[in-house]
Amino acid sequence: MRNRITARAFSNIALIKYWGKLPTKLNSPATPSISLAVSALKTETTVCRIESGRDKFILNGKPTDMATSQRLREYLDIWRKQKLIAGHFLIESRNNFPTGAGLASSASGYAALAVALGAFTETPIDKAELSRLARIGSGSAARSVMGGLAFLPDGKNPAAKLIMPADKIPWGMVMAIVESKHKKINSRTGMGHSAETSPYYQSWIKSAKSDCRKMLRAIYRNNLAEIGITAEANALAMHACMMSARPPLIYWNPVTIEIITRVPCWRKSGLETYFTIDAGPNVILLGRKQDLLQIARRVKRIAGVKDVVVGFPAGGAEVIRWN
Ligand code: 2P0
């Protein structure tokens, strides 16, 4: 019997965003999404069987806050209810990047957790099922289970699919960190609020589905310009939906705007890069692998950029240690 398993997962940045849920108990996405897993955003999670009658959670060396502990406990209950695991666990997780600042820490977190828990089960669970189980923890985690370029369809109980493995992807991302503090409104609350109050929510869902079809075509054609323009339009449509919620959800700060207004100028000058923004103020730039360092140098020169992280395509979540 295994007692201690460590899994590693990379976070992902969506080129087509997941923002909205269907009314189910399965954490079902209302929009399809497509993402790139990035090497620089890594979570390692160790799951250890314990004798105690209560699960324990440590994140980046500290006990998790009450809300996070509750969410994780409920997540383990889902695994216990399905008779996939039994007993209680100590879960220790470490991110090498800011948690909760719009760099999708829950994606790598729940992907690593699901893969580690999967290694405790009696019968092996296939990757698609692990992706579904990770999605129940956090929607974006379904994509991190697969790694590379991954597609998560909308619908009641989807699993992510691998569109292109990491070693075939010619692009990478530069993350411009303009704020590393925990965001005020988490994605889950923000999505619910957008759905309930934004007059543009239904238009957002419709446009996200059409953007997703465009993005899949562009990826199969290996057309970076089409990929980038579609990603920018999709991110801005999601933020327009957030901003039109009442009261508004404004995740940007002035540096966010400074960066996104420079990107088209950089393109005109011959540096091909495109932006996307998650539920936070940080800006993520997509570009060809050979251009990433130059993109990083340009971003670093902008006042207010606190840190710049270069990320290459990464693989799926996997167990890295056990005993
Ligand atoms: C994404 N985000 O596709 C989008 C873009 C944020 C903006 O997936 O409620 O933390 O746990 O399923 O996965 C963030 O959503 O939300 C997210 P839950 P999650 O990457």
Coordinates of C-alpha atoms and ligand atoms in Angstrom, one line a residue:
M1 CA 0.0 0.0 0.0
R2 CA 1.3 3.4 -0.9
N3 CA 1.6 6.0 1.9
R4 CA 3.2 9.0 0.4
I5 CA 3.0 10.2 -3.2
T6 CA 4.3 13.4 -4.8
A7 CA 2.9 14.7 -8.1
R8 CA 4.0 17.6 -10.2
A9 CA 1.8 19.7 -12.5
F10 CA 2.4 22.8 -14.5
S11 CA -0.1 25.6 -14.6
N12 CA -1.6 26.7 -17.9
I13 CA -2.5 30.0 -19.5
A14 CA -5.7 30.0 -21.5
L15 CA -5.7 31.3 -25.1
I16 CA -9.5 30.8 -25.0
K17 CA -10.9 31.5 -21.6
Y18 CA -13.1 29.4 -19.3
W19 CA -15.4 31.9 -17.6
G20 CA -18.8 30.7 -16.5
K21 CA -20.4 27.5 -15.2
L22 CA -23.4 25.4 -16.1
P23 CA -25.9 24.9 -13.2
T24 CA -24.6 21.4 -12.2
K25 CA -22.8 20.1 -9.1
L26 CA -19.9 18.9 -11.2
N27 CA -18.2 22.2 -11.8
S28 CA -19.2 22.1 -15.5
P29 CA -17.7 24.8 -17.8
A30 CA -20.1 27.0 -19.8
T31 CA -17.4 27.9 -22.2
P32 CA -14.9 25.8 -24.1
S33 CA -11.3 26.7 -23.4
I34 CA -7.8 26.1 -24.9
S35 CA -4.6 26.6 -23.0
L36 CA -0.8 26.2 -23.0
A37 CA 0.9 24.6 -20.0
V38 CA 4.0 26.5 -19.1
S39 CA 7.2 25.2 -17.6
A40 CA 7.9 28.1 -15.3
L41 CA 4.6 27.7 -13.3
K42 CA 5.0 24.6 -11.3
T43 CA 3.3 23.0 -8.4
E44 CA 4.5 19.9 -6.5
T45 CA 2.0 18.3 -4.2
T46 CA 2.7 15.5 -1.7
V47 CA -0.2 13.5 -0.4
C48 CA 0.5 11.4 2.7
R49 CA -1.9 9.0 4.4
I50 CA -2.4 9.9 8.1
E51 CA -4.0 8.2 11.1
S52 CA -5.8 11.4 12.2
G53 CA -9.6 11.6 11.6
R54 CA -9.2 14.9 9.8
D55 CA -7.4 16.0 6.6
K56 CA -4.6 18.6 6.9
F57 CA -3.5 21.0 4.3
I58 CA -0.2 23.0 3.9
L59 CA 0.3 25.5 1.1
N60 CA 3.8 27.0 0.5
G61 CA 4.8 25.9 4.0
K62 CA 1.8 27.3 5.9
P63 CA -1.6 25.8 6.9
T64 CA -4.2 26.9 4.4
D65 CA -6.9 29.4 5.4
M66 CA -10.4 28.2 6.4
A67 CA -12.0 28.7 3.0
T68 CA -9.2 26.8 1.2
S69 CA -9.2 24.0 3.7
Q70 CA -13.0 23.6 3.5
R71 CA -12.8 23.5 -0.3
L72 CA -10.0 20.9 -0.3
R73 CA -11.8 18.8 2.4
E74 CA -15.0 18.8 0.3
Y75 CA -12.9 17.8 -2.7
L76 CA -11.4 14.8 -0.9
D77 CA -15.0 13.9 0.2
I78 CA -15.9 13.6 -3.5
W79 CA -13.1 11.0 -3.9
R80 CA -14.1 9.2 -0.7
K81 CA -17.8 9.1 -1.8
Q82 CA -16.8 7.6 -5.1
K83 CA -14.8 5.0 -3.1
L84 CA -11.6 6.0 -4.9
I85 CA -9.8 6.7 -1.7
A86 CA -10.3 5.9 2.0
G87 CA -9.0 7.5 5.2
H88 CA -7.5 10.9 5.7
F89 CA -4.5 12.7 4.3
L90 CA -1.9 15.4 4.9
I91 CA -1.6 17.4 1.7
E92 CA 1.4 19.6 1.2
S93 CA 1.6 21.8 -1.9
R94 CA 4.2 24.2 -3.1
N95 CA 4.0 26.7 -6.0
N96 CA 7.1 28.3 -7.5
F97 CA 5.0 31.3 -8.5
P98 CA 2.6 33.8 -6.8
T99 CA -0.6 32.0 -5.6
G100 CA -3.9 33.6 -6.5
A101 CA -2.6 36.4 -8.6
G102 CA -4.1 35.5 -12.0
L103 CA -1.5 32.9 -12.8
A104 CA -3.9 30.0 -12.5
S105 CA -2.4 28.4 -9.3
S106 CA -5.6 26.3 -8.8
A107 CA -5.0 24.7 -12.2
S108 CA -1.6 23.2 -11.3
G109 CA -2.7 22.7 -7.7
Y110 CA -5.8 20.6 -8.4
A111 CA -4.1 18.8 -11.3
A112 CA -1.2 17.7 -9.1
L113 CA -3.6 16.8 -6.3
A114 CA -5.8 14.7 -8.6
V115 CA -2.9 12.8 -10.1
A116 CA -1.4 12.1 -6.6
L117 CA -4.7 11.0 -5.3
G118 CA -5.2 8.8 -8.4
A119 CA -2.0 7.0 -7.5
F120 CA -3.7 5.9 -4.2
T121 CA -6.6 4.2 -5.9
E122 CA -6.8 0.4 -6.1
T123 CA -7.6 0.4 -9.8
P124 CA -5.7 2.7 -12.1
I125 CA -7.6 5.8 -13.4
D126 CA -7.0 6.8 -17.0
K127 CA -5.9 10.3 -17.9
A128 CA -9.3 11.4 -19.2
E129 CA -10.9 10.4 -16.0
L130 CA -8.2 12.1 -13.9
S131 CA -8.8 15.3 -16.0
R132 CA -12.6 15.1 -15.2
L133 CA -11.8 14.6 -11.5
A134 CA -9.3 17.5 -11.5
R135 CA -12.0 19.6 -13.2
I136 CA -14.4 19.0 -10.4
G137 CA -11.7 20.6 -8.1
S138 CA -11.0 23.5 -10.4
G139 CA -12.1 23.8 -14.1
S140 CA -8.7 24.9 -15.4
A141 CA -7.0 22.0 -13.7
A142 CA -8.5 19.6 -16.2
R143 CA -6.2 21.2 -18.8
S144 CA -3.1 21.0 -16.7
V145 CA -3.6 17.2 -16.3
M146 CA -3.0 16.9 -20.1
G147 CA -0.3 19.6 -20.4
G148 CA 0.8 21.0 -23.8
L149 CA -1.9 22.7 -25.8
A150 CA -5.1 21.3 -24.2
F151 CA -8.8 21.8 -25.1
L152 CA -11.5 21.5 -22.5
P153 CA -15.0 21.4 -24.1
D154 CA -17.9 23.1 -22.4
G155 CA -20.6 20.7 -21.1
K156 CA -21.7 18.7 -18.1
N157 CA -18.8 16.4 -17.4
P158 CA -16.0 17.0 -20.0
A159 CA -12.4 15.9 -19.8
A160 CA -9.6 17.9 -21.5
K161 CA -8.0 16.6 -24.7
L162 CA -4.4 17.1 -25.7
I163 CA -4.3 19.1 -29.0
M164 CA -0.5 19.2 -29.3
P165 CA 2.2 17.8 -27.0
A166 CA 4.7 20.2 -25.5
D167 CA 7.6 19.1 -27.7
K168 CA 5.7 20.0 -30.9
I169 CA 4.7 23.5 -29.8
P170 CA 6.9 26.2 -31.3
W171 CA 5.6 29.0 -29.0
G172 CA 6.0 30.0 -25.4
M173 CA 4.9 32.7 -23.0
V174 CA 6.3 35.7 -21.1
M175 CA 4.5 36.5 -17.9
A176 CA 4.6 40.1 -16.9
I177 CA 4.0 40.2 -13.1
V178 CA 2.6 43.6 -12.2
E179 CA 1.0 42.4 -8.9
S180 CA 1.9 39.4 -6.9
K181 CA -0.6 39.8 -4.1
H182 CA -3.6 37.5 -3.7
K183 CA -6.5 38.8 -5.8
K184 CA -9.5 40.2 -4.0
I185 CA -12.2 38.3 -5.9
N186 CA -11.4 34.7 -6.8
S187 CA -12.4 33.3 -10.2
R188 CA -15.2 31.2 -8.8
T189 CA -17.0 34.1 -7.2
G190 CA -16.2 36.3 -10.2
M191 CA -17.7 33.9 -12.6
G192 CA -20.9 33.6 -10.6
H193 CA -21.2 37.4 -10.3
S194 CA -20.6 37.9 -14.0
A195 CA -23.3 35.3 -14.9
E196 CA -25.8 36.9 -12.5
T197 CA -25.3 40.5 -13.3
S198 CA -23.5 41.2 -16.6
P199 CA -25.9 42.2 -19.4
Y200 CA -23.2 40.8 -21.8
Y201 CA -22.8 37.3 -20.2
Q202 CA -24.8 35.4 -22.8
S203 CA -23.0 37.3 -25.6
W204 CA -19.7 36.3 -24.0
I205 CA -20.7 32.6 -23.9
K206 CA -21.7 32.8 -27.6
S207 CA -18.5 34.6 -28.7
A208 CA -16.3 32.3 -26.7
K209 CA -17.7 29.3 -28.6
S210 CA -17.0 30.9 -31.9
D211 CA -13.5 32.0 -30.8
C212 CA -12.8 28.5 -29.8
R213 CA -13.6 27.1 -33.2
K214 CA -11.4 29.9 -34.8
M215 CA -8.6 29.0 -32.4
L216 CA -8.7 25.3 -33.2
R217 CA -8.5 26.1 -36.9
A218 CA -5.6 28.5 -36.3
I219 CA -3.7 25.9 -34.3
Y220 CA -4.1 23.2 -36.9
R221 CA -2.8 25.7 -39.5
N222 CA 0.1 26.7 -37.2
N223 CA -0.9 30.3 -37.8
L224 CA 0.5 32.4 -35.0
A225 CA -1.1 35.7 -36.2
E226 CA -4.6 34.1 -36.2
I227 CA -3.9 32.4 -32.9
G228 CA -2.7 35.6 -31.3
I229 CA -5.4 37.9 -32.6
T230 CA -8.1 35.4 -31.5
A231 CA -6.5 35.1 -28.1
E232 CA -6.4 38.9 -27.6
A233 CA -10.0 39.3 -28.7
N234 CA -11.2 36.5 -26.5
A235 CA -9.4 37.8 -23.4
L236 CA -10.8 41.3 -24.0
A237 CA -14.3 39.9 -24.4
M238 CA -14.0 38.1 -21.1
H239 CA -12.8 41.2 -19.3
A240 CA -15.6 43.3 -21.0
C241 CA -18.1 40.8 -19.5
M242 CA -16.3 41.1 -16.1
M243 CA -16.3 44.9 -16.2
S244 CA -19.9 45.1 -17.2
A245 CA -20.9 43.1 -14.1
R246 CA -22.7 45.1 -11.4
P247 CA -20.7 46.1 -9.3
P248 CA -18.0 45.8 -11.9
L249 CA -15.1 43.3 -11.7
I250 CA -12.0 45.3 -12.7
Y251 CA -8.9 43.1 -12.4
W252 CA -6.6 45.4 -14.4
N253 CA -4.3 48.1 -13.1
P254 CA -2.7 51.0 -15.0
V255 CA 0.4 48.8 -15.8
T256 CA -1.9 46.2 -17.4
I257 CA -3.1 48.8 -19.8
E258 CA 0.3 50.2 -20.5
I259 CA 1.5 46.7 -21.6
I260 CA -1.4 45.8 -23.8
T261 CA -1.3 49.1 -25.6
R262 CA 2.4 48.6 -26.4
V263 CA 2.0 45.1 -27.8
P264 CA 0.5 46.2 -31.2
C265 CA 3.5 48.7 -31.5
W266 CA 6.0 45.9 -30.9
R267 CA 4.3 43.9 -33.6
K268 CA 4.5 46.9 -36.0
S269 CA 8.2 47.0 -35.2
G270 CA 8.6 43.4 -36.2
L271 CA 8.4 41.6 -32.9
E272 CA 5.5 39.2 -33.2
T273 CA 3.8 38.8 -29.8
Y274 CA 0.2 38.8 -28.6
F275 CA -1.3 39.3 -25.1
T276 CA -3.8 37.6 -22.9
I277 CA -4.9 38.4 -19.4
D278 CA -6.4 36.0 -16.8
A279 CA -8.5 37.0 -13.7
G280 CA -5.8 39.4 -12.4
P281 CA -3.7 42.3 -13.6
N282 CA -0.8 40.3 -14.9
V283 CA -0.3 40.3 -18.7
I284 CA 0.9 37.1 -20.5
L285 CA 2.6 37.5 -23.9
L286 CA 2.6 34.7 -26.5
G287 CA 5.4 34.5 -28.9
R288 CA 7.7 32.2 -30.9
K289 CA 10.3 30.4 -28.6
Q290 CA 13.2 32.2 -30.2
D291 CA 11.6 35.7 -29.6
L292 CA 10.7 35.1 -25.9
L293 CA 13.9 36.7 -24.5
Q294 CA 13.5 39.8 -26.6
I295 CA 9.8 40.1 -25.5
A296 CA 10.9 39.7 -21.9
R297 CA 13.5 42.5 -22.3
R298 CA 10.9 44.9 -23.7
V299 CA 8.4 44.1 -21.0
K300 CA 11.1 44.6 -18.2
R301 CA 11.6 48.2 -19.4
I302 CA 8.0 49.1 -18.6
A303 CA 7.7 51.0 -15.3
G304 CA 5.6 49.1 -12.8
V305 CA 6.5 45.6 -14.1
K306 CA 7.7 43.8 -10.9
D307 CA 8.9 40.6 -12.4
V308 CA 9.1 38.8 -15.8
V309 CA 8.9 35.1 -16.1
V310 CA 9.7 33.2 -19.4
G311 CA 7.7 29.9 -19.8
F312 CA 8.2 27.2 -22.4
P313 CA 5.6 24.5 -23.2
A314 CA 5.3 21.9 -20.5
G315 CA 4.0 18.4 -20.3
G316 CA 1.1 16.9 -18.3
A317 CA 0.8 16.2 -14.6
E318 CA 2.6 13.2 -13.3
V319 CA 3.7 11.3 -10.2
I320 CA 7.4 12.1 -9.5
R321 CA 8.0 10.3 -6.2
W322 CA 6.4 7.6 -4.1
N323 CA 7.0 5.3 -1.2
Ligands
2P0_1 C1 -9.0 30.2 -17.7 N1 -9.7 31.3 -15.6 O1 -9.5 29.6 -18.6 C2 -9.8 31.3 -17.0 C3 -9.4 32.6 -17.4 C4 -9.5 32.6 -15.1 C5 -9.6 33.5 -16.2 O2 -9.9 29.1 -15.4 O3 -14.1 27.8 -10.1 O4 -9.8 28.7 -10.9 O5 -12.0 26.6 -9.7 O6 -13.4 26.1 -11.7 O7 -10.3 27.0 -12.8 C6 -9.9 30.3 -13.4 O8 -10.9 29.5 -13.0 O9 -12.2 28.2 -11.5 C7 -9.8 30.2 -14.8 P1 -12.9 27.1 -10.8 P2 -10.7 28.3 -12.0 O10 -7.8 29.9 -17.3

